[in-house]
PDB file of C-alpha atoms in Angstrom:
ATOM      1  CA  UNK A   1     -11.682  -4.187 -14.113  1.00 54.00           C
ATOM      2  CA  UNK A   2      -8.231  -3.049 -13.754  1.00 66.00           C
ATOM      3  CA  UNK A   3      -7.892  -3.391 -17.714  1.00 62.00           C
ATOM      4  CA  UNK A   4     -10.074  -0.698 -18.010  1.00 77.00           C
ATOM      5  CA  UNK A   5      -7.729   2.004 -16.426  1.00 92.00           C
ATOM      6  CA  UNK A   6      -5.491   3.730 -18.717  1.00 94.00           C
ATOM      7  CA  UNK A   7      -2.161   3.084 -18.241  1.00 96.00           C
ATOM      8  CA  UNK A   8      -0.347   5.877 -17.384  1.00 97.00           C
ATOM      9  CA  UNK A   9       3.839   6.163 -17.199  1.00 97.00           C
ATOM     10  CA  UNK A  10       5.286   8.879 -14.932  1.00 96.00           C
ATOM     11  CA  UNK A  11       9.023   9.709 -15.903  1.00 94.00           C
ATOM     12  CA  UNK A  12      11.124  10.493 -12.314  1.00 94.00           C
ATOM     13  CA  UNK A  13      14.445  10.820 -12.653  1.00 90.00           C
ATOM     14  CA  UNK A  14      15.157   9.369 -15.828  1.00 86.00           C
ATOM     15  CA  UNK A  15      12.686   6.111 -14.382  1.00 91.00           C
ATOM     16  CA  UNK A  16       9.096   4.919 -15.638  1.00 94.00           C
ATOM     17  CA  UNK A  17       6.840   4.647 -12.861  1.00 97.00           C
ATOM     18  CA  UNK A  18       3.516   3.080 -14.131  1.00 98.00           C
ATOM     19  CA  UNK A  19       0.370   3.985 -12.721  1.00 98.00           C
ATOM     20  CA  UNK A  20      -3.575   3.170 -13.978  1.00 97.00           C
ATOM     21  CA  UNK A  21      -5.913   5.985 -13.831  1.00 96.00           C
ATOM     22  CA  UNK A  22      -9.854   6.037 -14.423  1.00 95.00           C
ATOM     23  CA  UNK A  23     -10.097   9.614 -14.957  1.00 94.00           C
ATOM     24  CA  UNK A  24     -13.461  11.062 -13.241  1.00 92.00           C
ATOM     25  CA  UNK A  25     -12.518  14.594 -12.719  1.00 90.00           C
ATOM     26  CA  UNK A  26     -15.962  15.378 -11.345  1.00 92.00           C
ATOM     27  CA  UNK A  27     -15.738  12.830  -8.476  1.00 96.00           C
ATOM     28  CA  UNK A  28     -12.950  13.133  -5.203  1.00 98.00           C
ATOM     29  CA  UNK A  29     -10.202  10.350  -6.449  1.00 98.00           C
ATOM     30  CA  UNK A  30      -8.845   7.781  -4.850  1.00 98.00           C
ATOM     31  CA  UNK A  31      -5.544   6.699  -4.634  1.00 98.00           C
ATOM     32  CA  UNK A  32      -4.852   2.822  -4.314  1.00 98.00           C
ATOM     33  CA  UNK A  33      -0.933   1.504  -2.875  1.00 98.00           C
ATOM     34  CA  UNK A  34      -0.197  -1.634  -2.887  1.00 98.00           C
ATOM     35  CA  UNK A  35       2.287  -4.307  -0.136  1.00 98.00           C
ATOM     36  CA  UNK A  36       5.538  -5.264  -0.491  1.00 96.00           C
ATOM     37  CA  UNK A  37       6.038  -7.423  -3.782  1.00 96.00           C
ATOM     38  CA  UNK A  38       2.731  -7.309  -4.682  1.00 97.00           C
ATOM     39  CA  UNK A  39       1.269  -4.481  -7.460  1.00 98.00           C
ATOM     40  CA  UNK A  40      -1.495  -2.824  -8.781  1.00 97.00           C
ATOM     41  CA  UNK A  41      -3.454  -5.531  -9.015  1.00 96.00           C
ATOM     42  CA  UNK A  42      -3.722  -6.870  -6.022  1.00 97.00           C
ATOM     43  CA  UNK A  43      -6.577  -4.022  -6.092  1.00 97.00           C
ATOM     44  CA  UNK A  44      -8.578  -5.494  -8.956  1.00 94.00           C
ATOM     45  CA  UNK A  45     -11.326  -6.312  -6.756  1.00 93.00           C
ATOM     46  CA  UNK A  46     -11.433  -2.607  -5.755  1.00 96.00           C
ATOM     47  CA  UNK A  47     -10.941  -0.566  -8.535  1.00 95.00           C
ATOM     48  CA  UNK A  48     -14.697  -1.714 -10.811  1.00 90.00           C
ATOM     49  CA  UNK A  49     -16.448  -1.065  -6.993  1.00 94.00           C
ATOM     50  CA  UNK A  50     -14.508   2.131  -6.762  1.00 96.00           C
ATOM     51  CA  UNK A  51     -14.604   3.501 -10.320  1.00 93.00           C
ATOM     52  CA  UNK A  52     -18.161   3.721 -10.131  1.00 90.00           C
ATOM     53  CA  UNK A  53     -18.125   7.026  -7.210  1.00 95.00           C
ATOM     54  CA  UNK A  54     -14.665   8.050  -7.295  1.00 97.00           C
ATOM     55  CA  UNK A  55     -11.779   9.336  -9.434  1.00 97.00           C
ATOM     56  CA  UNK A  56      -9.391   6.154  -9.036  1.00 98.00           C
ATOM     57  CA  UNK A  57      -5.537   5.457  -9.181  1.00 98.00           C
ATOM     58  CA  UNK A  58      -3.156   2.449  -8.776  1.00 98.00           C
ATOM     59  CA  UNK A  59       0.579   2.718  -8.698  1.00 98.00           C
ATOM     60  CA  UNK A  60       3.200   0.291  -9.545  1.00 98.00           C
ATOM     61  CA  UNK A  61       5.834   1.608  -6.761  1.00 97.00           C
ATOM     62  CA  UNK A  62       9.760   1.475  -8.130  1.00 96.00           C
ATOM     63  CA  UNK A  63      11.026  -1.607  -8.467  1.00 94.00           C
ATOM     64  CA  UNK A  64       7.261  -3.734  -8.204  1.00 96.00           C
ATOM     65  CA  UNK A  65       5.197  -4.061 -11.324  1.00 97.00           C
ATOM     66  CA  UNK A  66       5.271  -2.245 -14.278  1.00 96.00           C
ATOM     67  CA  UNK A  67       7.640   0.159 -13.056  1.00 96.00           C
ATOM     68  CA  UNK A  68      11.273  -1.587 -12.922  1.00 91.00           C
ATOM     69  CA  UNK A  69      13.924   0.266 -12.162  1.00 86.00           C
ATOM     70  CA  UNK A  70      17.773  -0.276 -13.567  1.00 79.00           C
ATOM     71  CA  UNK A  71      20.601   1.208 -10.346  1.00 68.00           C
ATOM     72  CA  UNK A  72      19.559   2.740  -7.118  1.00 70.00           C
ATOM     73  CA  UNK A  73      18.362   6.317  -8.951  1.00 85.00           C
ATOM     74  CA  UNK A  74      14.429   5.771  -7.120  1.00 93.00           C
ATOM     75  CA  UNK A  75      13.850   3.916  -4.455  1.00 94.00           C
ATOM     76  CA  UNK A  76      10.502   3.885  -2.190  1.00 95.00           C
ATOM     77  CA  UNK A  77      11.920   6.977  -0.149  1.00 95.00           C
ATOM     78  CA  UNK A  78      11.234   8.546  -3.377  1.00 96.00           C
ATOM     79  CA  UNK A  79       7.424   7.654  -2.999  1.00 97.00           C
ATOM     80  CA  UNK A  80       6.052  10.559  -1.667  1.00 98.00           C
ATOM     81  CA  UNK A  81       7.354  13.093  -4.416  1.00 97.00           C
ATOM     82  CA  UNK A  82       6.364  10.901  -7.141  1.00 98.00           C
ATOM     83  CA  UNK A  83       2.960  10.484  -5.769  1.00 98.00           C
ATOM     84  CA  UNK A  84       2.933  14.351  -5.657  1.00 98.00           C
ATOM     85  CA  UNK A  85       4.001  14.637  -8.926  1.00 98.00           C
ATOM     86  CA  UNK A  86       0.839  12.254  -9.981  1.00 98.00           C
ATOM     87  CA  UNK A  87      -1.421  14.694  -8.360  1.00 98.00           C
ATOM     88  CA  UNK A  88       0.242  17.710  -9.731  1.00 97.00           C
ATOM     89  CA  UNK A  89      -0.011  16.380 -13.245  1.00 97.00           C
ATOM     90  CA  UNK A  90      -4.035  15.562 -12.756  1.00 97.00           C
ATOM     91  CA  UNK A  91      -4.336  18.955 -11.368  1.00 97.00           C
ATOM     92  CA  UNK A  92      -5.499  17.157  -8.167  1.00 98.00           C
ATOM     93  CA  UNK A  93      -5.266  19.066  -4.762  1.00 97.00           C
ATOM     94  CA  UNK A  94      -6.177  16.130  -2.449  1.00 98.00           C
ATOM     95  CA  UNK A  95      -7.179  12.051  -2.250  1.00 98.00           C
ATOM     96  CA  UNK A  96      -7.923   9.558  -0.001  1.00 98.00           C
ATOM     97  CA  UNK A  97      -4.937   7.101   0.577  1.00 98.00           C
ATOM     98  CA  UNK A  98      -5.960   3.272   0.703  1.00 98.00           C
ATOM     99  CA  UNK A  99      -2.632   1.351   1.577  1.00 98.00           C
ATOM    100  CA  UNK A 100      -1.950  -1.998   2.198  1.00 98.00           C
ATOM    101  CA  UNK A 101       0.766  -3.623   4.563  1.00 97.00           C
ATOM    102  CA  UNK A 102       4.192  -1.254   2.658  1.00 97.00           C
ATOM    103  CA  UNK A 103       1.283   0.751   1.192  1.00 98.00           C
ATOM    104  CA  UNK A 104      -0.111   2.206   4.259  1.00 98.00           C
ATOM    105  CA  UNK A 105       3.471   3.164   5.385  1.00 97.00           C
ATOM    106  CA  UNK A 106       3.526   5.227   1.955  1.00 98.00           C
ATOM    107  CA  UNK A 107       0.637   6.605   2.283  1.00 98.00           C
ATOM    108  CA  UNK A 108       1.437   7.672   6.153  1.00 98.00           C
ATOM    109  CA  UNK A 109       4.571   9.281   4.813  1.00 97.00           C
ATOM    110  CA  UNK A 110       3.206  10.998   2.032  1.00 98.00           C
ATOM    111  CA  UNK A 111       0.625  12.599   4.264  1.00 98.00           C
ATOM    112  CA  UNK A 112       3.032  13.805   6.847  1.00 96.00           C
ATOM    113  CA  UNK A 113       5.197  15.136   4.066  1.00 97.00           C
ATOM    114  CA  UNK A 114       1.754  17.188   2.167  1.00 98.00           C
ATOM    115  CA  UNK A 115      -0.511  17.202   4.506  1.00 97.00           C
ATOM    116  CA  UNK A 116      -2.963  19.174   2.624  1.00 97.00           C
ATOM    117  CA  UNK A 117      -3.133  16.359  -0.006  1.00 98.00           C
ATOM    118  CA  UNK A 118      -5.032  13.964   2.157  1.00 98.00           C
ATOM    119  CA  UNK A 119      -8.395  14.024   2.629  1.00 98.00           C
ATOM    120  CA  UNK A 120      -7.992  10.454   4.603  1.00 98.00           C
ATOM    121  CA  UNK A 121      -6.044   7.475   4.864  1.00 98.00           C
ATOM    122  CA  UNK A 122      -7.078   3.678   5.095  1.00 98.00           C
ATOM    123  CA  UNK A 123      -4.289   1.171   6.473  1.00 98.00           C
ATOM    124  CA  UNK A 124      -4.520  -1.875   6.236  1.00 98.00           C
ATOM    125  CA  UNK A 125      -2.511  -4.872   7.597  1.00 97.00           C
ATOM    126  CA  UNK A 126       0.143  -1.527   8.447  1.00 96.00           C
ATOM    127  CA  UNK A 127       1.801   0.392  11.765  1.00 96.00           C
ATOM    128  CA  UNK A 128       2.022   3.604  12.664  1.00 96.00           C
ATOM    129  CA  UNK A 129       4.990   5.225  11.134  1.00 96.00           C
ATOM    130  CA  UNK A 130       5.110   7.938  14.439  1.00 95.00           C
ATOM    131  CA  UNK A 131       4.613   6.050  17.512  1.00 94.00           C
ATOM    132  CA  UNK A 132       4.716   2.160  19.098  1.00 91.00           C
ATOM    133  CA  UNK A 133       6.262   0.693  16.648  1.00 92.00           C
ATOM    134  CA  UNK A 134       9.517  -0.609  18.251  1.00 90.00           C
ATOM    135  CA  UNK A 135       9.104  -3.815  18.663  1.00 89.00           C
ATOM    136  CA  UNK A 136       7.117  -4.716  14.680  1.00 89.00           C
ATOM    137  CA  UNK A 137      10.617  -2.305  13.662  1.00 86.00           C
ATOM    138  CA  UNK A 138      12.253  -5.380  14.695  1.00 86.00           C
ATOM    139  CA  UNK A 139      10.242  -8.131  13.957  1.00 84.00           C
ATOM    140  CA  UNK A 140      10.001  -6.673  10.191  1.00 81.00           C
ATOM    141  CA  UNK A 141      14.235  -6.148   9.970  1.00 80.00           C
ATOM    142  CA  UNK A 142      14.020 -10.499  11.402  1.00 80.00           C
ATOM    143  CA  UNK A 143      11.397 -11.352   8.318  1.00 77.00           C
ATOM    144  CA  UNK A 144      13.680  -9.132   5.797  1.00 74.00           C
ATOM    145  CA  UNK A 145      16.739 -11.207   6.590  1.00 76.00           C
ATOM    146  CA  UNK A 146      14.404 -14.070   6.357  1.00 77.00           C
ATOM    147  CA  UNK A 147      13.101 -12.941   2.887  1.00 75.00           C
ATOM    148  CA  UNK A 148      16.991 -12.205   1.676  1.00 76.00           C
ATOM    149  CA  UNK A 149      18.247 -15.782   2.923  1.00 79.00           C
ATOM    150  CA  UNK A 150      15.243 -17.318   0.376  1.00 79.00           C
ATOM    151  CA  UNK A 151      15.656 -15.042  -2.365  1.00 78.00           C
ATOM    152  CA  UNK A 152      19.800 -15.679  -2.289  1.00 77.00           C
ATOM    153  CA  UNK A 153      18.881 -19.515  -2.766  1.00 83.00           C
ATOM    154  CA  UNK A 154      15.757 -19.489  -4.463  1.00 90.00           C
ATOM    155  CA  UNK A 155      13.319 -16.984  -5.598  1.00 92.00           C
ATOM    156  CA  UNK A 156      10.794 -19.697  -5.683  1.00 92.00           C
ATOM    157  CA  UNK A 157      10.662 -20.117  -2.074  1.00 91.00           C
ATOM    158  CA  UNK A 158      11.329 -16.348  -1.462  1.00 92.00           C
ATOM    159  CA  UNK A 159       7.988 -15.884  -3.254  1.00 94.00           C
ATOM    160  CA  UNK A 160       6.043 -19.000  -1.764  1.00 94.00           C
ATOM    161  CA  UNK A 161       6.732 -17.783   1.879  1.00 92.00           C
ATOM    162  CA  UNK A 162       5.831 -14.102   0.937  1.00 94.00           C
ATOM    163  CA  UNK A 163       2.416 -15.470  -0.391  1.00 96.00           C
ATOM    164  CA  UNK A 164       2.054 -17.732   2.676  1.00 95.00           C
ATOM    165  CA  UNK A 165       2.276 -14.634   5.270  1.00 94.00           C
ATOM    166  CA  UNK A 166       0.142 -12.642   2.782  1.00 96.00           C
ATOM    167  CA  UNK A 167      -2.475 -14.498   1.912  1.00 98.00           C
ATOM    168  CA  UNK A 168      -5.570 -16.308   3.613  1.00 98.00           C
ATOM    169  CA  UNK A 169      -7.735 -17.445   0.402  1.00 98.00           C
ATOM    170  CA  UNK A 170      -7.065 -19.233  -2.682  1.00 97.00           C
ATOM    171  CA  UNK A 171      -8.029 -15.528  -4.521  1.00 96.00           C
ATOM    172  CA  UNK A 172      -5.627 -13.606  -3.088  1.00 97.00           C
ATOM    173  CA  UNK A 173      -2.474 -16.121  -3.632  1.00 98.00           C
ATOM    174  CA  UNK A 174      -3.473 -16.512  -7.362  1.00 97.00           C
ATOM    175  CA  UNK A 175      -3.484 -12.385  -7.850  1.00 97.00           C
ATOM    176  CA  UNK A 176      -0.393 -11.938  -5.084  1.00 98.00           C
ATOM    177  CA  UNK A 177       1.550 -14.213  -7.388  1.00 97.00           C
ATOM    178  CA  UNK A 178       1.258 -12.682 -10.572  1.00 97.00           C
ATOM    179  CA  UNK A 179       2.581  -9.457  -9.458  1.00 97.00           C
ATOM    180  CA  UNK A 180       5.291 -11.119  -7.319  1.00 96.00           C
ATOM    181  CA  UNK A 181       6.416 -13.161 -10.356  1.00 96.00           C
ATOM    182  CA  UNK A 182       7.419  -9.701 -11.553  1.00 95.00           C
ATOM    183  CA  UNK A 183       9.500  -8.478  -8.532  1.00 94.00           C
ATOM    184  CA  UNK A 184      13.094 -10.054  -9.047  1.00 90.00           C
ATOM    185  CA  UNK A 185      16.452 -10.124  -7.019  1.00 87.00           C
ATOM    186  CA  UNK A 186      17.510  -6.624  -8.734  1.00 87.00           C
ATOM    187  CA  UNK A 187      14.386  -5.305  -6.999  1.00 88.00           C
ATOM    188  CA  UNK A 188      15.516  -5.510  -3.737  1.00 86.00           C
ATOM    189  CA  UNK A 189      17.938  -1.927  -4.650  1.00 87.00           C
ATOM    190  CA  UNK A 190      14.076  -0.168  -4.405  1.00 90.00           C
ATOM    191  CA  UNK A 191      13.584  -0.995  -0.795  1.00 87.00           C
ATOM    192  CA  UNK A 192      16.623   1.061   0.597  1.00 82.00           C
ATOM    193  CA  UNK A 193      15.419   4.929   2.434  1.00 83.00           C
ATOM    194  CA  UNK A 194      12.080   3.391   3.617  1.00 88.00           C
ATOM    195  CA  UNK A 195      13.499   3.965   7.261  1.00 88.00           C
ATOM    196  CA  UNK A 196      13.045   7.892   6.146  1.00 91.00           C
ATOM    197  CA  UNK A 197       9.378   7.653   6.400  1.00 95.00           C
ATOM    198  CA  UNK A 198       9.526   6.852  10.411  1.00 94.00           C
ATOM    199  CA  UNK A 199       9.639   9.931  12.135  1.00 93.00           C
ATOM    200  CA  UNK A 200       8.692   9.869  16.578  1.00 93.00           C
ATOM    201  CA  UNK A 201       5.383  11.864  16.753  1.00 92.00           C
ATOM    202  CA  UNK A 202       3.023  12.182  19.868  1.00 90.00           C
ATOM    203  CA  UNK A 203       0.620  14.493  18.535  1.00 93.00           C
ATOM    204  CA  UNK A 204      -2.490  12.531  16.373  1.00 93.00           C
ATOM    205  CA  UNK A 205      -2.255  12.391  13.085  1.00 96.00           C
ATOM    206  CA  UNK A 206      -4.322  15.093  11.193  1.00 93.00           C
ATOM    207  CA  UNK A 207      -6.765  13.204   9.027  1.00 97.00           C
ATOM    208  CA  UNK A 208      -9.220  11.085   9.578  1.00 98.00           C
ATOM    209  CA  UNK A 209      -7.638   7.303   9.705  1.00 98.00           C
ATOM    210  CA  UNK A 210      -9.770   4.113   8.812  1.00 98.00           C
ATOM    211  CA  UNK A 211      -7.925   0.137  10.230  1.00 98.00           C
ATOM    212  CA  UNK A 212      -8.428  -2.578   9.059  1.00 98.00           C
ATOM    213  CA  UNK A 213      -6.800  -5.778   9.673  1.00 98.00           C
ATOM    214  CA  UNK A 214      -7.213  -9.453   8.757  1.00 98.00           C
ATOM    215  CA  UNK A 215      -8.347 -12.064  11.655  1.00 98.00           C
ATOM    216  CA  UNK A 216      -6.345 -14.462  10.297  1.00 98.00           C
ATOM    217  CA  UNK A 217      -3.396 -12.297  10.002  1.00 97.00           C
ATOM    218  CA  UNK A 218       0.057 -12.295  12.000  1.00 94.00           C
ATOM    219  CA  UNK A 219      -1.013 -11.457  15.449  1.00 94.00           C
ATOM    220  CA  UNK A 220       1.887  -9.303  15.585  1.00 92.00           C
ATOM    221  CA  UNK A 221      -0.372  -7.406  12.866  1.00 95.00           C
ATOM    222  CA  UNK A 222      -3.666  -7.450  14.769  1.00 96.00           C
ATOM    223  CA  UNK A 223      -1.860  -6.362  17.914  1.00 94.00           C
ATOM    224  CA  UNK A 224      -0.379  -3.064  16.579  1.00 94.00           C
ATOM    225  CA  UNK A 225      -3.615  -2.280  14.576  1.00 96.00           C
ATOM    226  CA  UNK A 226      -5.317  -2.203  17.665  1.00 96.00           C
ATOM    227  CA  UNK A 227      -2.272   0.080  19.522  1.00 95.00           C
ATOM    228  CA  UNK A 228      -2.660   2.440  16.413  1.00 96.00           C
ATOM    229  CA  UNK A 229      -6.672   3.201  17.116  1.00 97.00           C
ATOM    230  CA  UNK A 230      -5.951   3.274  20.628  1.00 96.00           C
ATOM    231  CA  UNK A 231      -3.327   6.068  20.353  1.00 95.00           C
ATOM    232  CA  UNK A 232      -5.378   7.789  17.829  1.00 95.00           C
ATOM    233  CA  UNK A 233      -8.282   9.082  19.477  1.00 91.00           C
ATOM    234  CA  UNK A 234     -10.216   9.777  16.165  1.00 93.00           C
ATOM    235  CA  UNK A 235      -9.222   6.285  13.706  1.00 97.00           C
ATOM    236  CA  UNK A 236     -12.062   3.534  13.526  1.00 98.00           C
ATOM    237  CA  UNK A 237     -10.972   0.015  13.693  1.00 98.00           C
ATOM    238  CA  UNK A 238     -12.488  -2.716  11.345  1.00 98.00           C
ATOM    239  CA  UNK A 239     -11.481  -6.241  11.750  1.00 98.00           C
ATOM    240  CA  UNK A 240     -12.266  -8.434   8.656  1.00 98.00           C
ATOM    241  CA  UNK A 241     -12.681 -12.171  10.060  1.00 98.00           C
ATOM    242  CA  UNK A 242     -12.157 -14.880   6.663  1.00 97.00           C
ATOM    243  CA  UNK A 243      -9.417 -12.523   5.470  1.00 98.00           C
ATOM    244  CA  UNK A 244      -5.602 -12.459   6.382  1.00 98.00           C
ATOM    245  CA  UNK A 245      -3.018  -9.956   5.712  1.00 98.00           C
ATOM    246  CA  UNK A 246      -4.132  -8.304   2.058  1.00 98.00           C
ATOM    247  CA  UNK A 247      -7.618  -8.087   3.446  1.00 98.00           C
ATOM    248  CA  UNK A 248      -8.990  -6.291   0.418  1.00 98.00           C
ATOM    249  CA  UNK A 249      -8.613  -9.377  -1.923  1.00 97.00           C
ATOM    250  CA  UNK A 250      -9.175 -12.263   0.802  1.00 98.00           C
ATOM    251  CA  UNK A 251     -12.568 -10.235   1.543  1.00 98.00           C
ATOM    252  CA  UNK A 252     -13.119  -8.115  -1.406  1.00 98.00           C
ATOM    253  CA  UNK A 253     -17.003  -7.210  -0.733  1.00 97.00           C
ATOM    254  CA  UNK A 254     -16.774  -6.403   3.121  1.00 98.00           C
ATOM    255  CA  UNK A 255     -13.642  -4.073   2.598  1.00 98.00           C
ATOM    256  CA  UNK A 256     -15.221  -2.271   0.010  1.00 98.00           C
ATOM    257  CA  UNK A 257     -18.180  -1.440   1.874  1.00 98.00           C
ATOM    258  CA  UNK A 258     -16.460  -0.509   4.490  1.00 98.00           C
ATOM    259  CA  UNK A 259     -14.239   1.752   3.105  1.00 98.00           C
ATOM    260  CA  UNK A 260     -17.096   3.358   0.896  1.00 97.00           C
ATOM    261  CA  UNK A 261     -19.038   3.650   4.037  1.00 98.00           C
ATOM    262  CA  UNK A 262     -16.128   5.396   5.872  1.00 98.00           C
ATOM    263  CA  UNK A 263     -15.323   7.920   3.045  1.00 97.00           C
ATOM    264  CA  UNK A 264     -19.327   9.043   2.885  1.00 94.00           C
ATOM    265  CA  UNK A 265     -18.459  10.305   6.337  1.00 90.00           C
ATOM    266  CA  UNK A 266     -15.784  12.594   5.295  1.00 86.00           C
TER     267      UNK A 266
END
């Protein structure tokens, strides 16, 4: 139902970020951000469900999707102004945040950055971008030398391992491919500044924080969504069992419900 959105194109220092909007002005919105690699539609089983209650966007972050980027101008540090710059040009004061895996690190940073923008976040298949997160820190900088020793040699197998880590169903890898097929070697400029967004922070985070991880994921994964919901006092934890790291696409109709059952409550 993605094709149904309007595709929108957000310029950001001289770059085209594209975004899909189903404008409801009348309903809260919701913001959709999508993993590493991946793009927008990785959320097409999300955005018909969603459309029909909310106010709903997608973004293609730099250097992913639609929104390729020539030099090092934007890069994902950049994330959290352009998303503000989204809202600003809706006229929208605040959103939920649904993030997946590099998502749900954007959306963490863009609420600690406006914190008045964010009704709620849901991460899923992510870490905490404040506290425990040592030891994923350096299992993620191992897979990203991993990831830059396939992509030097073949982007083939660069993109069939990222798919194999992501993915748990036949659906998912099908959609997770498409947008990956878009992210080339040039691409890899956009990931630079992300280790802005990591800032030490005891206190819990100030809106309310829906988990959810795959059972088939990394267990690396399952192990720090469960540190997250212990450290936050307030988050609820929802483990997804046929689904792996994008859980939204490997279990489309459980995720949705969940997070439409969670944002009632807000």
């Amino acid at each position: 139902m993605i094709q149904l959105m309007l595709h929108k194109t957000l310029v950001y220092r001289d770059a085209q970020i594209a975004y899909y909007f189903a404008e409801n002005k009348e309903k809260e919105t919701i913001l959709l951000l999508h993993p590493a690699f991946a793009d927008h539609e990785i959320f097409e089983a999300q955005t018909e469900s969603f459309m029909e209650d909310y106010q709903v966007i997608a973004v293609d972050m730099p250097g992913h999707g639609d929104s390729q980027i020539k030099g090092r101008n934007v890069t994902l540090k950049d994330m959290p102004a352009i998303l503000h710059q989204i809202m600003s040009d809706h006229e929208i004061s605040a959103l939920h945040i649904v993030g997946v895996s590099m998502g749900s690190l954007v959306a963490q940073a863009f609420a600690d950055r406006y914190p008045e923008r964010v009704k709620s976040v849901t991460m899923v298949g992510g870490y905490s971008i404040h506290k425990a997160n040592e030891q994923i820190l350096k299992a993620q900088k191992k897979e990203g030398l991993k990831w830059l020793g396939y992509m030097l040699f073949s982007m083939k197998k660069f993109r069939d391992h990222v798919i194999s880590v992501s993915c748990y169903t036949d659906r998912c890898r099908t959609v997770f491919r498409r947008g990956i097929g878009k992210f080339h070697r040039k691409s890899f400029s956009v990931m630079s500044g992300m280790n802005s967004f990591f800032r030490k922070q005891d206190t819990p985070v100030r809106y309310p924080l829906l988990i959810i991880v795959g059972q088939q994921d990394q267990q690396m994964i399952r192990e720090a969504a469960n540190t997250i919901h212990k450290l936050e006092k307030g988050s609820q934890l929802a483990v997804l069992p046929a689904a792996g790291h994008c859980a939204n696409l490997d279990a489309p109709e459980e995720f949705n419900r969940l997070v439409k059952d969670f944002l009632l409550d807000q």
